[in-house]
Amino acid sequence: MSDIPYKIYLEESEMPKQWYNVRADMKKKPAPILNPGTLQPVTLQELSGIFCEELAKQELDDTTPYFDIPAEIRDFYKMYRPSPLVRAYCLEKKLDTPAHIYYKFEGNNTSGSHKLNSAIAQAYYAKKQGLKGVTTETGAGQWGTALSMACSYFDLDCQVYMVKVSYEQKPFRREVMRTYGATVTPSPSMNTEVGRRINAEFPGTTGSLGCAISEAVEAAVSQEGYRYVLGSVLSQVLLHQSVIGLEAKAALDKYGIKADMIIGCAGGGSNLGGLISPFVGEMLRGENQYEIIAVEPASCPSLTRGVYAYDFCDTGKVCPLAKMYTLGSGFIPSANHAGGLRYHGMSSVVSELYDQKLISARSVEQTSVFEAARTFARVEGILPAPESSHAIRVAIDEALKCKETGEAKNIVFGLTGTGYFDMVAYQKFNDGEMSDYIPTDEDLKKSIDMLPKV
Ligand SMILES: *Cc1c(COP(=O)(O)O)cnc(C)c1O
C-alpha cells in the first residue's frame, strides 16, 4: 500500500479563503439570463427584487475570478469542513483495479449533503441585508434541510415549499426542517396564486421542483423583507460550491497527486460545477488537462438528450430565462424514478462547458446506480445518497476499464451526501422492485416543443 492516507485532511489554515468563479476564465461566457417579460438581459435592479442584492451581484458577475469568503461564513464552514478527500482503498481492492480512486465526501453534516455550503452563504447575505427571511423550494428535502440549518444559525425566517410527493413520502425530512424552525408547505399549495392555478389545471398533481420554485418566488415577492433563494442551477450557487473543488485540489496538490478523471453527479449542476471549477480553470488557462464526466439519470437526461436553448427555470414561468441544456420546464420524470437529480434543466455554466466540449456527460439507469451504491456501501462503509451514487456508478465503470487496460488512472469523484432518508428507494431496490424507465423521444418532444421562442 502506498503512503497516501485513507483520509486526506487539510488543516483549518489550509481552507480556501476565497471562492473561485470559473466564468472569469471562460473566453465564451454562459449566455446572460433574460427577463421573461422583455427578453432582455436581466439587470441587477430587477434581479435584486427576487434575490438578495449581494447574491444578485454574484449571479451577474462573469469577470471577477475570486470572491472573498466572509469570515462569518468561514467560521461556520469550520464546523464541518474541510471535508475529507478519501482514498477508496477498499473499493479498489474489491474491484481489483489498478486505478486509484478518491472521493470528496460532503455528507458529514446534519443536512447530509454539499448543499449547506451555499445555504450558509445565502443566509449570511440575507441577514446582512437586514431581511426578515427567505423562501425556497425543496424536492427530496436536502436543500430545505440545509437552508433551515443556515437560517436558524443566522436567526432568519425560513419558508420551504416542498414537492408534495416528497412531503408525503419523506415525513422525517420535513421534521428535521421543522426542528430547525422552518415552515414547510407541500407544493402545489393553495397559498399562492400559481399554486392554486396548477392545482386547478392538474387536479391531484404530486408536484414538481419547477412548480415549487414558482410558489417560493411568488411567496418571496409578495412578502415584505423576504427574498427567494435557490439551492442549485444558479451561477452564485456554483461559486459557493467551488469550495469543494478548491479543497479537493489543495488536498491532491498536498500529496502530489494529479487527477486524470473527475466525475460528479449532475442535477442542477452545482456540486459538479463546484467540484470541477478549479480544474476547469486550469484547462481554460491552458495549464492542465483533465477528463471530466457529468453523470445524470437516464430518466431525466438534460445534458445527453436535451436541447441547448433558453428555457424557464420553473413551471410557473416567473423566473428569468436561462440558456441551458433542458428537457423543457414542463418535463416531469416518470413516477418510478427514485434517484433524485430530477431537474429539467442544467446550470448555464455547466451547460456552456459541455457545449464547448470541455466536459462530457453520461446517463445511467437507476437499478445500476443502486447496484453501485450497494457495492460502495458494503466496502467503504458510507451509505451513499442515490444522487451521489450516479457518480459512484461511473467511477466504478471507469475503474473496471482500467482493470482491462492496466492503467493506474487517478479517478476523483464527488460523494455529495448520505442516503439515510432514501430508504424507501433502497427498500424497493432490495426487494427487487425497482425498474428502469427511459423516456422515449416522443415523451421528450412533448416538453421540448413547449420551449419559449427566444
Ligand atoms: C441536491 C443534491 C444533488 C444534486 O444537485 P446538484 O445541484 O446537481 O449538485 C446531488 N447529491 C445530493 C446528495 C444532493 O442533495
Coordinates of C-alpha atoms and ligand atoms in Angstrom, one line a residue:
M1 CA 0.0 0.0 0.0
S2 CA 1.3 3.5 -0.8
D3 CA 1.9 6.3 1.6
I4 CA -1.3 8.1 0.7
P5 CA -3.5 8.0 3.9
Y6 CA -7.1 6.8 3.8
K7 CA -8.3 10.3 4.6
I8 CA -6.5 13.3 3.3
Y9 CA -7.5 16.2 5.5
L10 CA -6.5 19.8 5.1
E11 CA -5.6 21.9 8.1
E12 CA -8.1 24.6 9.0
S13 CA -5.5 27.1 8.0
E14 CA -5.4 25.5 4.5
M15 CA -9.1 26.0 3.9
P16 CA -10.0 28.3 1.0
K17 CA -10.4 31.9 1.9
Q18 CA -12.0 32.8 -1.5
W19 CA -14.5 31.2 -3.8
Y20 CA -13.4 30.8 -7.4
N21 CA -15.7 32.0 -10.2
V22 CA -14.9 29.8 -13.3
R23 CA -16.8 32.2 -15.6
A24 CA -14.0 34.7 -15.3
D25 CA -11.6 32.3 -17.1
M26 CA -14.2 31.3 -19.8
K27 CA -13.5 33.1 -23.1
K28 CA -17.0 32.3 -24.3
K29 CA -19.2 33.1 -21.3
P30 CA -22.5 31.4 -20.4
A31 CA -25.4 33.3 -22.1
P32 CA -27.0 36.0 -20.0
I33 CA -30.2 35.3 -18.1
L34 CA -33.2 37.1 -19.6
N35 CA -36.2 38.9 -18.2
P36 CA -39.1 36.7 -19.2
G37 CA -41.2 39.8 -20.0
T38 CA -38.8 41.8 -22.1
L39 CA -36.4 39.0 -23.2
Q40 CA -33.6 41.5 -22.4
P41 CA -30.7 40.5 -20.1
V42 CA -31.9 41.0 -16.5
T43 CA -30.5 44.0 -14.7
L44 CA -29.1 44.0 -11.2
Q45 CA -32.1 46.0 -10.1
E46 CA -34.6 43.5 -11.5
L47 CA -32.7 40.6 -10.0
S48 CA -32.4 42.3 -6.6
G49 CA -36.2 42.2 -6.4
I50 CA -36.1 38.4 -6.2
F51 CA -32.6 37.7 -4.8
C52 CA -30.5 39.3 -2.0
E53 CA -28.5 42.1 -3.5
E54 CA -25.0 40.7 -2.9
L55 CA -26.2 37.3 -4.4
A56 CA -27.7 39.1 -7.4
K57 CA -24.3 40.8 -8.0
Q58 CA -22.5 37.4 -7.8
E59 CA -25.0 36.0 -10.2
L60 CA -24.3 38.6 -12.9
D61 CA -20.5 38.8 -12.4
D62 CA -18.7 36.8 -15.0
T63 CA -15.4 38.6 -14.8
T64 CA -14.2 38.6 -11.1
P65 CA -12.2 35.4 -10.6
Y66 CA -12.1 35.3 -6.8
F67 CA -14.6 36.4 -4.2
D68 CA -13.6 36.6 -0.5
I69 CA -15.5 34.2 1.7
P70 CA -16.7 36.4 4.6
A71 CA -15.2 35.5 8.0
E72 CA -18.7 34.6 9.4
I73 CA -19.2 32.0 6.7
R74 CA -15.7 30.6 7.1
D75 CA -16.4 30.2 10.8
F76 CA -19.5 28.2 10.0
Y77 CA -17.6 26.1 7.4
K78 CA -15.1 25.2 10.1
M79 CA -17.8 23.3 12.0
Y80 CA -17.9 20.7 9.2
R81 CA -15.1 21.5 6.8
P82 CA -12.6 20.8 5.4
S83 CA -14.4 17.8 4.2
P84 CA -12.3 14.7 3.7
L85 CA -10.8 13.5 0.4
V86 CA -10.9 9.8 0.9
R87 CA -8.7 7.2 -0.9
A88 CA -11.1 4.4 -1.7
Y89 CA -8.6 1.6 -0.9
C90 CA -11.3 -0.9 0.0
L91 CA -13.3 -0.2 -3.2
E92 CA -10.1 -0.5 -5.3
K93 CA -9.4 -3.9 -3.7
K94 CA -13.0 -5.1 -4.2
L95 CA -12.8 -4.1 -7.9
D96 CA -9.3 -5.4 -8.2
T97 CA -8.4 -2.4 -10.2
P98 CA -5.0 -0.7 -10.7
A99 CA -6.9 2.7 -10.7
H100 CA -6.5 4.9 -7.7
I101 CA -10.0 6.1 -6.6
Y102 CA -10.6 9.2 -4.5
Y103 CA -13.8 10.7 -3.3
K104 CA -14.6 14.1 -1.8
F105 CA -17.2 13.4 0.9
E106 CA -19.7 16.2 1.5
G107 CA -22.1 14.2 3.7
N108 CA -20.5 14.9 7.0
N109 CA -23.1 17.4 8.3
T110 CA -26.7 17.1 9.6
S111 CA -28.2 18.2 6.3
G112 CA -26.3 15.2 4.8
S113 CA -25.1 16.9 1.6
H114 CA -23.0 19.6 0.0
K115 CA -26.0 22.0 -0.1
L116 CA -25.0 23.5 3.2
N117 CA -22.0 25.2 1.5
S118 CA -24.3 27.5 -0.4
A119 CA -27.2 27.7 2.2
I120 CA -24.9 29.3 4.8
A121 CA -23.6 31.8 2.2
Q122 CA -27.1 32.7 1.1
A123 CA -28.5 33.0 4.6
Y124 CA -25.5 35.2 5.5
Y125 CA -26.1 37.7 2.7
A126 CA -29.8 37.8 3.5
K127 CA -29.1 38.6 7.2
K128 CA -26.5 41.2 6.2
Q129 CA -29.1 42.9 4.0
G130 CA -31.4 43.1 7.0
L131 CA -34.1 40.8 5.6
K132 CA -36.7 39.0 7.8
G133 CA -36.5 35.8 6.0
V134 CA -36.2 33.7 2.8
T135 CA -38.4 31.4 0.8
T136 CA -37.3 28.4 -1.2
E137 CA -38.4 25.1 -2.7
T138 CA -37.1 21.7 -1.9
G139 CA -37.5 18.4 -3.8
A140 CA -36.2 15.4 -1.8
G141 CA -35.5 17.8 1.1
Q142 CA -31.8 18.1 1.2
W143 CA -31.8 21.8 0.2
G144 CA -34.6 22.7 2.5
T145 CA -32.8 21.0 5.4
A146 CA -29.5 22.8 4.6
L147 CA -31.3 26.1 4.4
S148 CA -33.3 25.6 7.6
M149 CA -30.0 24.9 9.4
A150 CA -28.4 28.0 7.9
C151 CA -31.4 30.2 8.7
S152 CA -31.6 29.1 12.3
Y153 CA -27.8 29.9 12.7
F154 CA -28.5 33.5 11.5
D155 CA -31.9 33.8 13.1
L156 CA -33.9 34.2 9.8
D157 CA -37.4 33.0 9.0
C158 CA -37.3 30.1 6.5
Q159 CA -40.3 29.1 4.4
V160 CA -39.9 26.0 2.4
Y161 CA -42.2 24.8 -0.4
M162 CA -41.7 21.0 -0.6
V163 CA -42.7 19.0 -3.6
K164 CA -45.9 17.3 -2.5
V165 CA -44.8 13.7 -3.3
S166 CA -41.7 14.1 -1.1
Y167 CA -43.6 15.9 1.6
E168 CA -45.8 12.8 1.9
Q169 CA -43.0 10.2 1.3
K170 CA -40.4 11.8 3.5
P171 CA -42.0 12.9 6.7
F172 CA -38.7 12.7 8.6
R173 CA -37.0 15.2 6.3
R174 CA -39.9 17.5 6.9
E175 CA -39.5 17.1 10.7
V176 CA -35.7 17.9 10.5
M177 CA -36.6 21.2 8.8
R178 CA -39.3 22.0 11.3
T179 CA -36.9 21.2 14.2
Y180 CA -34.6 23.9 12.8
G181 CA -37.5 26.3 12.7
A182 CA -38.6 26.2 9.1
T183 CA -42.2 26.3 7.9
V184 CA -42.8 23.5 5.4
T185 CA -45.7 23.7 2.9
P186 CA -46.5 20.9 0.4
S187 CA -46.4 22.2 -3.2
P188 CA -48.5 22.9 -5.1
S189 CA -50.4 24.6 -2.2
M190 CA -53.3 26.9 -2.1
N191 CA -51.1 29.7 -0.5
T192 CA -50.1 31.2 -3.8
E193 CA -51.7 32.2 -7.0
V194 CA -49.5 29.9 -9.1
G195 CA -50.1 27.0 -6.7
R196 CA -53.9 27.5 -7.0
R197 CA -53.6 27.7 -10.8
I198 CA -51.5 24.5 -11.0
N199 CA -53.9 22.7 -8.6
A200 CA -56.9 23.7 -10.8
E201 CA -55.2 22.7 -14.0
F202 CA -53.8 19.4 -12.8
P203 CA -56.0 18.1 -10.0
G204 CA -54.3 15.6 -7.8
T205 CA -50.8 16.5 -9.0
T206 CA -48.0 15.5 -6.7
G207 CA -45.9 18.5 -7.7
S208 CA -42.6 19.1 -9.2
L209 CA -39.5 21.2 -8.5
G210 CA -40.3 23.7 -11.2
C211 CA -43.7 24.2 -9.6
A212 CA -42.4 24.6 -6.1
I213 CA -39.9 27.2 -7.4
S214 CA -42.7 29.3 -8.8
E215 CA -44.6 29.2 -5.5
A216 CA -41.5 30.1 -3.5
V217 CA -40.7 33.0 -5.8
E218 CA -44.3 34.3 -5.5
A219 CA -44.1 34.0 -1.7
A220 CA -40.9 36.0 -1.6
V221 CA -42.0 38.9 -3.8
S222 CA -45.4 39.2 -2.1
Q223 CA -44.0 39.5 1.4
E224 CA -42.0 42.5 2.6
G225 CA -38.5 41.8 3.8
Y226 CA -38.3 38.4 2.1
R227 CA -36.2 37.1 -0.8
Y228 CA -36.0 33.9 -2.7
V229 CA -33.1 31.6 -2.5
L230 CA -32.2 28.6 -4.7
G231 CA -30.1 25.6 -3.9
S232 CA -28.7 24.8 -7.3
V233 CA -28.6 25.8 -11.0
L234 CA -27.7 29.4 -10.4
S235 CA -24.1 30.6 -11.0
Q236 CA -23.9 32.1 -7.5
V237 CA -24.5 28.6 -6.1
L238 CA -21.7 27.2 -8.3
L239 CA -19.5 29.9 -7.0
H240 CA -20.2 28.9 -3.3
Q241 CA -19.7 25.2 -4.2
S242 CA -16.3 25.9 -5.6
V243 CA -15.1 25.4 -2.0
I244 CA -15.5 21.6 -2.8
G245 CA -13.1 21.8 -5.8
L246 CA -10.7 24.2 -4.1
E247 CA -10.3 21.9 -1.1
A248 CA -10.1 18.8 -3.3
K249 CA -7.4 20.4 -5.4
A250 CA -5.4 21.6 -2.4
A251 CA -5.5 18.1 -0.9
L252 CA -4.4 16.5 -4.1
D253 CA -1.6 19.0 -4.5
K254 CA -0.5 18.4 -0.9
Y255 CA 0.2 14.8 -1.8
G256 CA 1.5 15.5 -5.4
I257 CA -1.4 13.6 -6.9
K258 CA -2.6 14.6 -10.4
A259 CA -6.2 13.7 -11.1
D260 CA -6.8 12.2 -14.5
M261 CA -10.5 12.0 -14.4
I262 CA -13.1 13.9 -12.3
I263 CA -16.6 12.6 -12.0
G264 CA -19.7 14.2 -10.5
C265 CA -23.4 13.7 -10.5
A266 CA -25.5 16.4 -12.1
G267 CA -28.9 17.5 -11.1
G268 CA -28.9 21.3 -11.4
G269 CA -25.1 21.1 -11.8
S270 CA -24.0 22.9 -8.6
N271 CA -21.9 20.2 -6.9
L272 CA -20.4 19.1 -10.2
G273 CA -19.7 22.7 -11.2
G274 CA -18.2 23.4 -7.8
L275 CA -16.0 20.3 -7.8
I276 CA -14.6 20.9 -11.3
S277 CA -14.3 24.7 -11.3
P278 CA -10.6 24.9 -10.3
F279 CA -9.7 22.1 -12.6
V280 CA -11.6 23.5 -15.5
G281 CA -9.9 26.9 -14.7
E282 CA -6.6 25.2 -15.3
M283 CA -7.9 23.7 -18.6
L284 CA -9.2 27.1 -19.7
R285 CA -5.8 28.8 -18.9
G286 CA -4.0 26.0 -20.8
E287 CA -2.2 24.7 -17.7
N288 CA -3.5 21.2 -17.5
Q289 CA -5.8 18.6 -19.0
Y290 CA -8.5 16.5 -17.2
E291 CA -11.2 14.2 -18.3
I292 CA -14.4 15.4 -16.7
I293 CA -17.7 13.4 -16.7
A294 CA -21.1 14.7 -15.6
V295 CA -23.4 11.8 -14.7
E296 CA -27.2 12.1 -14.9
P297 CA -30.2 9.7 -14.6
A298 CA -31.3 8.1 -17.8
S299 CA -34.9 9.1 -16.8
C300 CA -34.0 12.8 -16.7
P301 CA -31.2 13.2 -19.3
S302 CA -30.9 17.0 -19.7
L303 CA -27.3 17.0 -21.0
T304 CA -27.3 13.9 -23.0
R305 CA -30.7 14.2 -24.6
G306 CA -31.9 17.8 -24.0
V307 CA -31.5 20.8 -26.3
Y308 CA -29.3 23.9 -25.6
A309 CA -31.8 26.7 -25.5
Y310 CA -33.3 29.4 -23.5
D311 CA -35.9 28.0 -21.1
F312 CA -37.8 28.8 -17.9
C313 CA -36.2 27.6 -14.7
D314 CA -39.7 26.9 -13.2
T315 CA -43.0 25.5 -14.3
G316 CA -44.9 28.7 -13.4
K317 CA -42.6 30.7 -15.8
V318 CA -41.9 33.5 -13.3
C319 CA -38.1 33.1 -13.0
P320 CA -35.7 34.6 -15.5
L321 CA -35.0 32.6 -18.7
A322 CA -31.6 30.8 -18.7
K323 CA -29.8 29.3 -21.7
M324 CA -29.1 25.7 -20.7
Y325 CA -29.4 22.1 -21.7
T326 CA -33.0 21.4 -21.0
L327 CA -35.8 18.9 -21.4
G328 CA -38.3 21.7 -21.2
S329 CA -39.7 23.2 -18.0
G330 CA -42.9 21.1 -18.4
F331 CA -40.8 17.8 -18.1
I332 CA -41.6 15.6 -15.1
P333 CA -39.6 12.4 -14.7
S334 CA -41.6 9.1 -14.6
A335 CA -43.2 8.3 -11.2
N336 CA -40.9 5.3 -10.7
H337 CA -37.8 7.4 -10.7
A338 CA -36.3 7.3 -7.2
G339 CA -32.7 8.5 -7.6
G340 CA -33.1 12.3 -7.4
L341 CA -31.4 14.7 -9.9
R342 CA -34.8 15.3 -11.4
Y343 CA -34.5 18.9 -12.5
H344 CA -35.4 19.6 -16.2
G345 CA -32.5 21.9 -16.9
M346 CA -28.8 22.4 -16.0
S347 CA -26.7 25.2 -14.7
S348 CA -25.8 27.6 -17.6
V349 CA -22.1 27.4 -16.6
V350 CA -22.1 23.6 -16.8
S351 CA -24.2 23.7 -20.0
E352 CA -21.7 26.1 -21.7
L353 CA -18.7 24.0 -20.6
Y354 CA -20.4 20.9 -22.0
D355 CA -21.2 22.7 -25.2
Q356 CA -17.6 23.7 -25.5
K357 CA -16.7 20.0 -25.0
L358 CA -14.6 20.7 -22.0
I359 CA -16.6 18.2 -20.1
S360 CA -18.6 15.1 -21.3
A361 CA -21.8 13.6 -19.9
R362 CA -23.2 10.1 -19.4
S363 CA -26.6 8.9 -18.4
V364 CA -27.1 5.8 -16.2
E365 CA -30.2 3.8 -15.2
Q366 CA -31.3 3.7 -11.7
T367 CA -31.0 0.0 -10.9
S368 CA -27.4 0.1 -12.0
V369 CA -27.0 3.2 -9.8
F370 CA -28.3 1.4 -6.7
E371 CA -26.1 -1.7 -7.5
A372 CA -23.1 0.7 -7.4
A373 CA -24.4 2.3 -4.2
R374 CA -24.7 -1.2 -2.6
T375 CA -21.2 -2.2 -3.7
F376 CA -19.8 1.1 -2.3
A377 CA -21.7 0.9 1.0
R378 CA -20.5 -2.7 1.7
V379 CA -16.8 -1.9 1.2
E380 CA -16.4 1.8 2.1
G381 CA -19.0 1.9 4.9
I382 CA -20.8 5.1 3.9
L383 CA -24.4 4.7 2.9
P384 CA -24.5 7.0 -0.2
A385 CA -27.3 9.2 -1.4
P386 CA -28.9 7.9 -4.6
E387 CA -27.8 11.1 -6.3
S388 CA -24.2 10.6 -5.3
S389 CA -24.4 7.0 -6.5
H390 CA -24.7 8.2 -10.1
A391 CA -21.1 9.3 -9.8
I392 CA -20.1 6.1 -8.0
R393 CA -21.6 4.1 -10.9
V394 CA -19.3 5.8 -13.4
A395 CA -16.3 5.8 -11.2
I396 CA -16.7 2.0 -10.8
D397 CA -17.2 1.6 -14.6
E398 CA -14.1 3.6 -15.3
A399 CA -12.0 1.7 -12.6
L400 CA -13.1 -1.6 -14.3
K401 CA -12.0 -0.2 -17.6
C402 CA -8.6 0.4 -16.1
K403 CA -8.5 -3.2 -15.0
E404 CA -8.7 -4.2 -18.6
T405 CA -6.2 -1.7 -19.9
G406 CA -3.9 -2.0 -16.8
E407 CA -3.8 1.8 -16.5
A408 CA -3.4 3.3 -13.0
K409 CA -5.6 6.3 -13.5
N410 CA -6.3 8.7 -10.7
I411 CA -10.1 8.9 -10.5
V412 CA -11.7 11.6 -8.3
F413 CA -15.4 11.7 -7.8
G414 CA -17.8 13.8 -5.7
L415 CA -19.6 11.9 -3.0
T416 CA -22.2 14.5 -2.4
G417 CA -24.2 13.1 0.5
T418 CA -25.6 10.3 2.6
G419 CA -28.8 8.3 1.8
Y420 CA -30.4 7.8 5.3
F421 CA -33.6 9.5 4.1
D422 CA -33.8 7.5 0.9
M423 CA -34.7 4.1 2.5
V424 CA -37.9 3.8 0.6
A425 CA -35.9 3.8 -2.6
Y426 CA -33.3 1.4 -1.1
Q427 CA -36.2 -0.9 0.1
K428 CA -37.6 -1.0 -3.5
F429 CA -34.1 -1.9 -4.7
N430 CA -33.5 -4.6 -2.0
D431 CA -36.9 -6.1 -2.7
G432 CA -36.1 -6.3 -6.4
E433 CA -39.0 -4.0 -7.2
M434 CA -37.0 -1.2 -8.8
S435 CA -37.4 -0.7 -12.5
D436 CA -35.8 1.5 -15.1
Y437 CA -37.7 3.9 -17.3
I438 CA -36.0 5.7 -20.1
P439 CA -38.3 8.3 -21.7
T440 CA -38.9 7.9 -25.4
D441 CA -38.1 10.6 -27.9
E442 CA -41.8 11.2 -28.2
D443 CA -42.0 11.8 -24.4
L444 CA -39.2 14.3 -24.5
K445 CA -40.5 16.0 -27.6
K446 CA -43.7 17.0 -25.8
S447 CA -41.9 19.2 -23.3
I448 CA -39.1 20.3 -25.6
D449 CA -41.7 21.5 -28.1
M450 CA -43.1 23.8 -25.5
L451 CA -39.8 25.7 -25.1
P452 CA -40.2 29.5 -25.2
K453 CA -39.4 31.1 -28.6
V454 CA -36.5 33.4 -27.9
Ligands
LIG1 C1 -29.1 18.1 -4.4 C2 -28.2 17.0 -4.4 C3 -27.5 16.7 -5.6 C4 -27.7 17.4 -7.0 O1 -27.7 18.7 -7.0 P1 -26.6 19.5 -7.9 O2 -27.0 20.9 -7.8 O3 -26.6 18.9 -9.3 O4 -25.3 19.3 -7.2 C5 -26.6 15.7 -5.6 N1 -26.4 15.0 -4.4 C6 -27.0 15.3 -3.3 C7 -26.7 14.4 -2.1 C8 -27.9 16.3 -3.3 O5 -28.6 16.6 -2.1

